Amino acid sequence: PTWIIHVSSVLEWAIAIWLIWVYAKVTKNVVWRGLAIAMLPALVSAMCACTWHFFDNTSSLEWLVTVQASMTLLGNITLAIAAYYIWNGAKASA
């Protein structure tokens, strides 16, 4: 059951990135592409965690924990920046 949650979460995130990219294309509002790109570090973070767990948390792959934490931090920063640009763009068009 745990793996179903891990795999489905990664797939959900990848699908969300794709849907946001399509939304940007349909609405012709390129600022949304920034959100899709900003979501990529969080996807990498999740993939690092799943990879490490898949190999039973082996000590030779502990570096993945550092990469995962770094990608989480970077992802949070890029998502905040993307949200700001979306907010700023909506405010300017109102």
PDB file of N, CA and C in Angstrom, residues 17-37 82-94:
ATOM      1  N   ILE A  17       1.906  18.829 -13.690  1.00  0.00           N
ATOM      2  CA  ILE A  17       2.836  19.666 -14.464  1.00  0.00           C
ATOM      3  C   ILE A  17       2.358  19.761 -15.910  1.00  0.00           C
ATOM      4  N   TRP A  18       2.020  18.621 -16.478  1.00  0.00           N
ATOM      5  CA  TRP A  18       1.559  18.595 -17.869  1.00  0.00           C
ATOM      6  C   TRP A  18       0.266  19.391 -18.038  1.00  0.00           C
ATOM      7  N   LEU A  19      -0.690  19.211 -17.125  1.00  0.00           N
ATOM      8  CA  LEU A  19      -1.962  19.929 -17.234  1.00  0.00           C
ATOM      9  C   LEU A  19      -1.770  21.439 -17.111  1.00  0.00           C
ATOM     10  N   ILE A  20      -0.893  21.868 -16.241  1.00  0.00           N
ATOM     11  CA  ILE A  20      -0.621  23.303 -16.104  1.00  0.00           C
ATOM     12  C   ILE A  20       0.028  23.831 -17.374  1.00  0.00           C
ATOM     13  N   TRP A  21       0.915  23.050 -17.967  1.00  0.00           N
ATOM     14  CA  TRP A  21       1.552  23.457 -19.227  1.00  0.00           C
ATOM     15  C   TRP A  21       0.492  23.604 -20.321  1.00  0.00           C
ATOM     16  N   VAL A  22      -0.423  22.657 -20.400  1.00  0.00           N
ATOM     17  CA  VAL A  22      -1.515  22.732 -21.382  1.00  0.00           C
ATOM     18  C   VAL A  22      -2.404  23.935 -21.093  1.00  0.00           C
ATOM     19  N   TYR A  23      -2.708  24.186 -19.826  1.00  0.00           N
ATOM     20  CA  TYR A  23      -3.517  25.349 -19.448  1.00  0.00           C
ATOM     21  C   TYR A  23      -2.858  26.644 -19.932  1.00  0.00           C
ATOM     22  N   ALA A  24      -1.542  26.744 -19.760  1.00  0.00           N
ATOM     23  CA  ALA A  24      -0.817  27.932 -20.221  1.00  0.00           C
ATOM     24  C   ALA A  24      -0.955  28.089 -21.728  1.00  0.00           C
ATOM     25  N   LYS A  25      -0.897  26.973 -22.431  1.00  0.00           N
ATOM     26  CA  LYS A  25      -1.006  27.010 -23.888  1.00  0.00           C
ATOM     27  C   LYS A  25      -2.414  27.400 -24.339  1.00  0.00           C
ATOM     28  N   VAL A  26      -3.423  26.812 -23.705  1.00  0.00           N
ATOM     29  CA  VAL A  26      -4.817  27.077 -24.076  1.00  0.00           C
ATOM     30  C   VAL A  26      -5.202  28.517 -23.774  1.00  0.00           C
ATOM     31  N   THR A  27      -4.777  29.017 -22.616  1.00  0.00           N
ATOM     32  CA  THR A  27      -5.142  30.379 -22.227  1.00  0.00           C
ATOM     33  C   THR A  27      -4.197  31.429 -22.815  1.00  0.00           C
ATOM     34  N   LYS A  28      -3.131  30.957 -23.431  1.00  0.00           N
ATOM     35  CA  LYS A  28      -2.097  31.847 -23.982  1.00  0.00           C
ATOM     36  C   LYS A  28      -1.519  32.759 -22.893  1.00  0.00           C
ATOM     37  N   ASN A  29      -1.439  32.222 -21.695  1.00  0.00           N
ATOM     38  CA  ASN A  29      -0.889  32.953 -20.557  1.00  0.00           C
ATOM     39  C   ASN A  29       0.393  32.221 -20.128  1.00  0.00           C
ATOM     40  N   VAL A  30       1.515  32.693 -20.666  1.00  0.00           N
ATOM     41  CA  VAL A  30       2.783  31.982 -20.479  1.00  0.00           C
ATOM     42  C   VAL A  30       3.282  31.998 -19.043  1.00  0.00           C
ATOM     43  N   VAL A  31       2.744  32.861 -18.207  1.00  0.00           N
ATOM     44  CA  VAL A  31       3.186  32.902 -16.815  1.00  0.00           C
ATOM     45  C   VAL A  31       2.916  31.562 -16.122  1.00  0.00           C
ATOM     46  N   TRP A  32       1.898  30.831 -16.587  1.00  0.00           N
ATOM     47  CA  TRP A  32       1.597  29.522 -16.007  1.00  0.00           C
ATOM     48  C   TRP A  32       2.660  28.485 -16.352  1.00  0.00           C
ATOM     49  N   ARG A  33       3.364  28.680 -17.454  1.00  0.00           N
ATOM     50  CA  ARG A  33       4.468  27.769 -17.778  1.00  0.00           C
ATOM     51  C   ARG A  33       5.536  27.827 -16.694  1.00  0.00           C
ATOM     52  N   GLY A  34       5.696  29.003 -16.114  1.00  0.00           N
ATOM     53  CA  GLY A  34       6.656  29.157 -15.023  1.00  0.00           C
ATOM     54  C   GLY A  34       6.314  28.262 -13.849  1.00  0.00           C
ATOM     55  N   LEU A  35       5.013  28.124 -13.572  1.00  0.00           N
ATOM     56  CA  LEU A  35       4.592  27.241 -12.486  1.00  0.00           C
ATOM     57  C   LEU A  35       4.930  25.790 -12.818  1.00  0.00           C
ATOM     58  N   ALA A  36       4.668  25.386 -14.051  1.00  0.00           N
ATOM     59  CA  ALA A  36       4.974  24.009 -14.453  1.00  0.00           C
ATOM     60  C   ALA A  36       6.472  23.728 -14.310  1.00  0.00           C
ATOM     61  N   ILE A  37       7.290  24.663 -14.734  1.00  0.00           N
ATOM     62  CA  ILE A  37       8.742  24.489 -14.618  1.00  0.00           C
ATOM     63  C   ILE A  37       9.165  24.508 -13.149  1.00  0.00           C
ATOM     64  N   ALA A  82       7.053  31.403  -8.678  1.00  0.00           N
ATOM     65  CA  ALA A  82       6.032  31.227  -9.714  1.00  0.00           C
ATOM     66  C   ALA A  82       4.681  31.748  -9.238  1.00  0.00           C
ATOM     67  N   ALA A  83       4.342  31.469  -7.984  1.00  0.00           N
ATOM     68  CA  ALA A  83       3.075  31.961  -7.435  1.00  0.00           C
ATOM     69  C   ALA A  83       3.048  33.483  -7.423  1.00  0.00           C
ATOM     70  N   TYR A  84       4.181  34.086  -7.082  1.00  0.00           N
ATOM     71  CA  TYR A  84       4.253  35.549  -7.088  1.00  0.00           C
ATOM     72  C   TYR A  84       3.992  36.090  -8.497  1.00  0.00           C
ATOM     73  N   TYR A  85       4.618  35.476  -9.513  1.00  0.00           N
ATOM     74  CA  TYR A  85       4.424  35.955 -10.887  1.00  0.00           C
ATOM     75  C   TYR A  85       2.988  35.765 -11.352  1.00  0.00           C
ATOM     76  N   ILE A  86       2.360  34.671 -10.960  1.00  0.00           N
ATOM     77  CA  ILE A  86       0.949  34.465 -11.318  1.00  0.00           C
ATOM     78  C   ILE A  86       0.078  35.522 -10.634  1.00  0.00           C
ATOM     79  N   TRP A  87       0.324  35.741  -9.352  1.00  0.00           N
ATOM     80  CA  TRP A  87      -0.421  36.762  -8.596  1.00  0.00           C
ATOM     81  C   TRP A  87      -0.208  38.150  -9.194  1.00  0.00           C
ATOM     82  N   ASN A  88       1.041  38.474  -9.492  1.00  0.00           N
ATOM     83  CA  ASN A  88       1.368  39.782 -10.042  1.00  0.00           C
ATOM     84  C   ASN A  88       0.736  39.963 -11.425  1.00  0.00           C
ATOM     85  N   GLY A  89       0.746  38.915 -12.223  1.00  0.00           N
ATOM     86  CA  GLY A  89       0.119  38.986 -13.548  1.00  0.00           C
ATOM     87  C   GLY A  89      -1.383  39.153 -13.464  1.00  0.00           C
ATOM     88  N   ALA A  90      -2.017  38.476 -12.514  1.00  0.00           N
ATOM     89  CA  ALA A  90      -3.473  38.609 -12.330  1.00  0.00           C
ATOM     90  C   ALA A  90      -3.819  39.997 -11.823  1.00  0.00           C
ATOM     91  N   LYS A  91      -2.984  40.531 -10.937  1.00  0.00           N
ATOM     92  CA  LYS A  91      -3.218  41.866 -10.387  1.00  0.00           C
ATOM     93  C   LYS A  91      -3.089  42.917 -11.503  1.00  0.00           C
ATOM     94  N   ALA A  92      -2.116  42.732 -12.374  1.00  0.00           N
ATOM     95  CA  ALA A  92      -1.873  43.712 -13.447  1.00  0.00           C
ATOM     96  C   ALA A  92      -2.993  43.689 -14.486  1.00  0.00           C
ATOM     97  N   SER A  93      -3.578  42.517 -14.713  1.00  0.00           N
ATOM     98  CA  SER A  93      -4.640  42.416 -15.732  1.00  0.00           C
ATOM     99  C   SER A  93      -6.012  42.774 -15.192  1.00  0.00           C
ATOM    100  N   ALA A  94      -6.128  42.977 -13.882  1.00  0.00           N
ATOM    101  CA  ALA A  94      -7.435  43.290 -13.278  1.00  0.00           C
ATOM    102  C   ALA A  94      -7.774  44.764 -13.380  1.00  0.00           C
TER     103      ALA A  94
END
